[in-house]
Short mmCIF file of C-alpha atoms in Angstrom, two decimals:
data_model
loop_
_atom_site.label_atom_id
_atom_site.label_comp_id
_atom_site.label_asym_id
_atom_site.label_seq_id
_atom_site.Cartn_x
_atom_site.Cartn_y
_atom_site.Cartn_z
CA UNK Z 37 16.17 -17.47 13.96
CA UNK Z 38 15.10 -17.27 10.32
CA UNK Z 39 16.43 -14.65 7.93
CA UNK Z 40 12.98 -13.06 7.69
CA UNK Z 41 12.65 -12.81 11.46
CA UNK Z 42 16.10 -11.24 11.66
CA UNK Z 43 15.09 -8.75 8.98
CA UNK Z 44 11.81 -8.04 10.74
CA UNK Z 45 13.50 -7.30 14.05
CA UNK Z 46 15.88 -4.90 12.29
CA UNK Z 47 12.93 -3.27 10.53
CA UNK Z 48 11.10 -2.76 13.81
CA UNK Z 49 14.19 -1.14 15.31
CA UNK Z 50 14.57 1.24 12.37
CA UNK Z 51 10.88 2.17 12.42
CA UNK Z 52 10.98 2.79 16.15
CA UNK Z 53 14.02 5.04 15.71
CA UNK Z 54 12.28 6.96 12.91
CA UNK Z 55 9.16 7.40 15.04
CA UNK Z 56 11.26 8.67 17.93
CA UNK Z 57 13.09 11.11 15.65
CA UNK Z 58 9.74 12.50 14.51
CA UNK Z 59 8.24 12.52 18.03
CA UNK Z 60 5.52 10.09 16.96
CA UNK Z 61 3.66 7.73 19.23
CA UNK Z 62 5.02 4.21 18.81
CA UNK Z 63 3.40 1.10 17.39
CA UNK Z 64 1.14 2.77 14.83
CA UNK Z 65 3.08 1.79 11.69
CA UNK Z 66 1.93 -1.39 9.95
CA UNK Z 67 4.48 -3.33 7.93
CA UNK Z 68 3.17 -4.81 4.67
CA UNK Z 69 5.40 -7.68 3.57
CA UNK Z 70 5.51 -7.36 -0.21
CA UNK Z 71 5.56 -11.01 -1.25
CA UNK Z 72 5.03 -10.60 -4.97
CA UNK Z 73 8.59 -11.66 -5.86
CA UNK Z 74 8.77 -14.66 -3.55
CA UNK Z 75 7.30 -18.14 -3.42
CA UNK Z 76 4.38 -19.49 -1.43
CA UNK Z 77 6.91 -21.13 0.88
CA UNK Z 78 8.74 -17.86 1.55
CA UNK Z 79 5.41 -16.12 2.10
CA UNK Z 80 4.50 -18.76 4.67
CA UNK Z 81 7.83 -18.08 6.41
CA UNK Z 82 6.85 -14.41 6.63
CA UNK Z 83 3.56 -15.34 8.25
CA UNK Z 84 5.34 -17.70 10.65
CA UNK Z 85 7.59 -14.76 11.61
CA UNK Z 86 4.50 -12.87 12.74
CA UNK Z 87 3.69 -10.73 9.69
CA UNK Z 88 -0.06 -10.32 9.17
CA UNK Z 89 -0.16 -7.79 6.33
CA UNK Z 90 0.87 -9.18 2.93
CA UNK Z 91 1.06 -7.35 -0.41
CA UNK Z 92 0.66 -8.65 -3.94
CA UNK Z 93 0.44 -6.78 -7.25
CA UNK Z 94 -0.92 -9.33 -9.71
CA UNK Z 95 -4.21 -11.27 -9.59
CA UNK Z 96 -2.50 -14.56 -10.41
CA UNK Z 97 0.02 -14.31 -7.58
CA UNK Z 98 -2.59 -13.14 -5.13
CA UNK Z 99 -5.04 -15.91 -5.94
CA UNK Z 100 -2.40 -18.62 -5.87
CA UNK Z 101 -1.12 -17.60 -2.46
CA UNK Z 102 -4.55 -17.17 -0.96
CA UNK Z 103 -5.56 -20.64 -2.16
CA UNK Z 104 -2.40 -22.31 -0.88
CA UNK Z 105 -1.97 -20.37 2.35
CA UNK Z 106 -4.76 -20.81 4.84
CA UNK Z 107 -3.96 -18.09 7.34
CA UNK Z 108 -5.75 -15.28 9.12
CA UNK Z 109 -3.88 -12.42 7.47
CA UNK Z 110 -4.73 -9.16 5.72
CA UNK Z 111 -4.16 -9.16 1.96
CA UNK Z 112 -3.22 -5.89 0.27
CA UNK Z 113 -3.37 -5.36 -3.49
CA UNK Z 114 -0.61 -2.84 -4.18
CA UNK Z 115 -0.37 -2.88 -7.96
CA UNK Z 116 -2.26 -0.97 -10.61
CA UNK Z 117 -5.54 -2.84 -11.09
CA UNK Z 118 -7.02 -3.14 -14.56
CA UNK Z 119 -10.78 -2.66 -14.60
CA UNK Z 120 -11.32 -5.99 -16.36
CA UNK Z 121 -9.46 -7.82 -13.57
CA UNK Z 122 -11.40 -6.35 -10.64
CA UNK Z 123 -13.57 -9.46 -10.35
CA UNK Z 124 -10.45 -11.62 -9.89
CA UNK Z 125 -9.24 -9.57 -6.95
CA UNK Z 126 -11.75 -7.45 -5.12
CA UNK Z 127 -13.48 -10.04 -2.94
CA UNK Z 128 -10.21 -11.63 -1.82
CA UNK Z 129 -8.42 -8.56 -0.46
CA UNK Z 130 -8.74 -6.38 2.62
CA UNK Z 131 -7.05 -3.28 1.17
CA UNK Z 132 -6.60 -1.81 -2.30
CA UNK Z 133 -3.71 0.66 -2.61
CA UNK Z 134 -4.28 1.84 -6.17
CA UNK Z 135 -7.69 3.49 -6.56
CA UNK Z 136 -7.03 6.20 -9.14
CA UNK Z 137 -10.00 6.56 -11.50
CA UNK Z 138 -13.79 6.53 -11.50
CA UNK Z 139 -14.03 3.66 -13.97
CA UNK Z 140 -12.19 1.46 -11.46
CA UNK Z 141 -14.42 2.67 -8.63
CA UNK Z 142 -17.52 1.86 -10.67
CA UNK Z 143 -16.31 -1.67 -11.38
CA UNK Z 144 -15.51 -2.20 -7.69
CA UNK Z 145 -18.99 -0.95 -6.78
CA UNK Z 146 -20.47 -3.50 -9.16
CA UNK Z 147 -18.32 -6.46 -8.18
CA UNK Z 148 -17.62 -6.11 -4.45
CA UNK Z 149 -19.63 -8.19 -2.01
CA UNK Z 150 -18.56 -6.08 0.97
CA UNK Z 151 -17.05 -2.59 1.41
CA UNK Z 152 -13.39 -2.42 0.42
CA UNK Z 153 -10.80 -0.33 2.26
CA UNK Z 154 -9.13 1.74 -0.43
CA UNK Z 155 -6.13 4.03 -0.67
CA UNK Z 156 -6.37 6.67 -3.37
CA UNK Z 157 -3.14 6.57 -5.37
CA UNK Z 158 -1.49 9.96 -5.81
CA UNK Z 159 1.32 10.70 -8.24
CA UNK Z 160 2.88 13.45 -6.14
CA UNK Z 161 6.15 13.56 -8.09
CA UNK Z 162 4.39 13.88 -11.45
CA UNK Z 163 6.53 11.21 -13.09
CA UNK Z 164 5.04 9.77 -16.27
CA UNK Z 165 6.10 6.26 -15.25
CA UNK Z 166 3.84 6.35 -12.18
CA UNK Z 167 0.08 5.94 -11.89
CA UNK Z 168 -2.14 8.12 -9.76
CA UNK Z 169 -3.95 11.41 -9.45
CA UNK Z 170 -2.31 14.78 -9.07
CA UNK Z 171 -2.55 16.44 -5.66
CA UNK Z 172 -5.13 18.86 -7.08
CA UNK Z 173 -7.35 16.03 -8.34
CA UNK Z 174 -7.60 14.16 -5.03
CA UNK Z 175 -10.32 16.13 -3.22
CA UNK Z 176 -12.73 16.29 -6.20
CA UNK Z 177 -12.15 12.57 -6.82
CA UNK Z 178 -12.89 11.65 -3.20
CA UNK Z 179 -16.00 13.84 -3.23
CA UNK Z 180 -17.20 12.01 -6.36
CA UNK Z 181 -17.08 8.70 -4.45
CA UNK Z 182 -19.67 9.81 -1.90
CA UNK Z 183 -22.45 7.66 -3.34
CA UNK Z 184 -20.31 4.51 -3.66
CA UNK Z 185 -21.42 2.09 -0.96
CA UNK Z 186 -18.62 -0.45 -1.52
CA UNK Z 187 -15.67 1.93 -1.26
CA UNK Z 188 -14.21 3.31 1.95
CA UNK Z 189 -11.31 5.70 1.40
CA UNK Z 190 -9.10 4.92 4.38
CA UNK Z 191 -6.13 6.90 3.16
CA UNK Z 192 -3.76 7.95 0.39
CA UNK Z 193 -0.86 6.13 -1.24
CA UNK Z 194 2.17 7.32 -3.18
CA UNK Z 195 5.59 6.24 -4.38
CA UNK Z 196 8.56 8.55 -4.06
CA UNK Z 197 10.96 9.01 -6.99
CA UNK Z 198 13.76 6.48 -7.27
CA UNK Z 199 16.54 8.84 -6.30
CA UNK Z 200 19.28 9.29 -3.73
CA UNK Z 201 18.08 12.86 -3.12
CA UNK Z 202 16.55 12.66 0.36
CA UNK Z 203 15.07 16.15 0.07
CA UNK Z 204 13.07 15.14 -3.02
CA UNK Z 205 11.80 11.99 -1.33
CA UNK Z 206 10.87 13.84 1.85
CA UNK Z 207 9.04 16.54 -0.13
CA UNK Z 208 6.81 13.94 -1.80
CA UNK Z 209 5.89 12.38 1.53
CA UNK Z 210 5.25 15.77 3.14
CA UNK Z 211 2.89 16.74 0.33
CA UNK Z 212 0.94 13.50 0.64
CA UNK Z 213 0.59 14.02 4.40
CA UNK Z 214 -0.78 17.52 3.83
CA UNK Z 215 -3.25 16.19 1.27
CA UNK Z 216 -4.36 13.41 3.62
CA UNK Z 217 -5.00 15.91 6.38
CA UNK Z 218 -7.02 18.08 4.00
CA UNK Z 219 -9.29 15.15 3.12
CA UNK Z 220 -9.61 14.00 6.73
CA UNK Z 221 -10.70 17.48 7.79
CA UNK Z 222 -13.69 17.29 5.44
CA UNK Z 223 -15.33 14.73 7.75
CA UNK Z 224 -16.59 12.54 4.91
CA UNK Z 225 -18.36 9.42 6.19
CA UNK Z 226 -17.14 7.44 3.18
CA UNK Z 227 -13.59 8.77 3.41
CA UNK Z 228 -12.12 9.02 6.93
CA UNK Z 229 -8.71 9.14 5.19
CA UNK Z 230 -6.65 8.62 8.33
CA UNK Z 231 -3.95 6.41 6.78
CA UNK Z 232 -0.85 6.97 4.67
CA UNK Z 233 0.63 4.15 2.58
CA UNK Z 234 4.11 5.31 1.65
CA UNK Z 235 7.66 4.10 1.95
CA UNK Z 236 9.36 1.01 0.56
CA UNK Z 237 12.62 -0.85 1.18
CA UNK Z 238 14.83 2.09 0.26
CA UNK Z 239 12.91 4.98 1.85
CA UNK Z 240 10.60 3.69 4.58
CA UNK Z 241 12.48 5.48 7.37
CA UNK Z 242 11.88 8.87 5.73
CA UNK Z 243 8.25 7.89 5.16
CA UNK Z 244 7.77 7.03 8.83
CA UNK Z 245 9.33 10.35 9.84
CA UNK Z 246 6.78 12.08 7.60
CA UNK Z 247 3.73 10.23 8.89
CA UNK Z 248 3.39 6.87 7.11
CA UNK Z 249 1.04 4.44 8.81
CA UNK Z 250 1.63 1.61 6.32
CA UNK Z 251 5.04 0.85 4.76
CA UNK Z 252 5.40 -1.60 1.87
CA UNK Z 253 8.62 -3.58 2.27
CA UNK Z 254 9.70 -6.46 0.08
CA UNK Z 255 13.40 -6.89 -0.66
CA UNK Z 256 14.62 -5.72 2.75
CA UNK Z 257 12.25 -8.10 4.50
CA UNK Z 258 11.46 -11.23 2.48
CA UNK Z 259 14.07 -10.92 -0.25
CA UNK Z 260 13.51 -11.29 -3.99
CA UNK Z 261 13.63 -14.83 -5.31
CA UNK Z 262 13.07 -13.77 -8.92
CA UNK Z 263 15.80 -11.18 -8.91
CA UNK Z 264 13.41 -8.75 -10.53
CA UNK Z 265 12.21 -5.34 -9.42
CA UNK Z 266 9.57 -2.93 -10.61
CA UNK Z 267 8.10 0.39 -9.62
CA UNK Z 268 6.11 -0.94 -6.69
CA UNK Z 269 9.09 -2.33 -4.78
CA UNK Z 270 12.54 -1.03 -5.54
#
């Protein structure tokens, strides 16, 4: 059994336990293997282990892996996307986790060849180091996307503060869940907003307990061959 498969089995067990603790129905949490800090070869190992959702945060890494890995998987772009780089990314991904401004939405509308599933990025904690809208800005922003034919708001995304304070982490996830429900209740055709992308290697169990449907796990799953970390995968 490979190291990744061992990690994946452990991850499944922890997610199942978190779902049970929260009285959630099982099997509705998707694991995104964050492969941005590992090689093409390690990424292929992840696919061979059965992972079908893969996350990258730079156009260069995404494009290289897509060109070298011919596999029927779902590619997620999880990093902040510069408007000028939209054309390098948008027609190669299945999900964008960092929609946070109208200028980006406008460029996607212009460049996309098919509708893109997008998560609106929300900076719930208010940290200056993080991208995203405030909670109060989310509903008006989603309403403003009504006429965009190439954007489908499938959910919201956030990153919790990098802290050992579980209460602070849980509060961020709870607030995002409440915001997601508020958007979903509007019944927007362009924004079903049924999904929550939250939780990483160090806090995914709390995220699952609070309603995450996508967790973004890198180090705890595929490792980190570069020995580097940044805000998208601690």
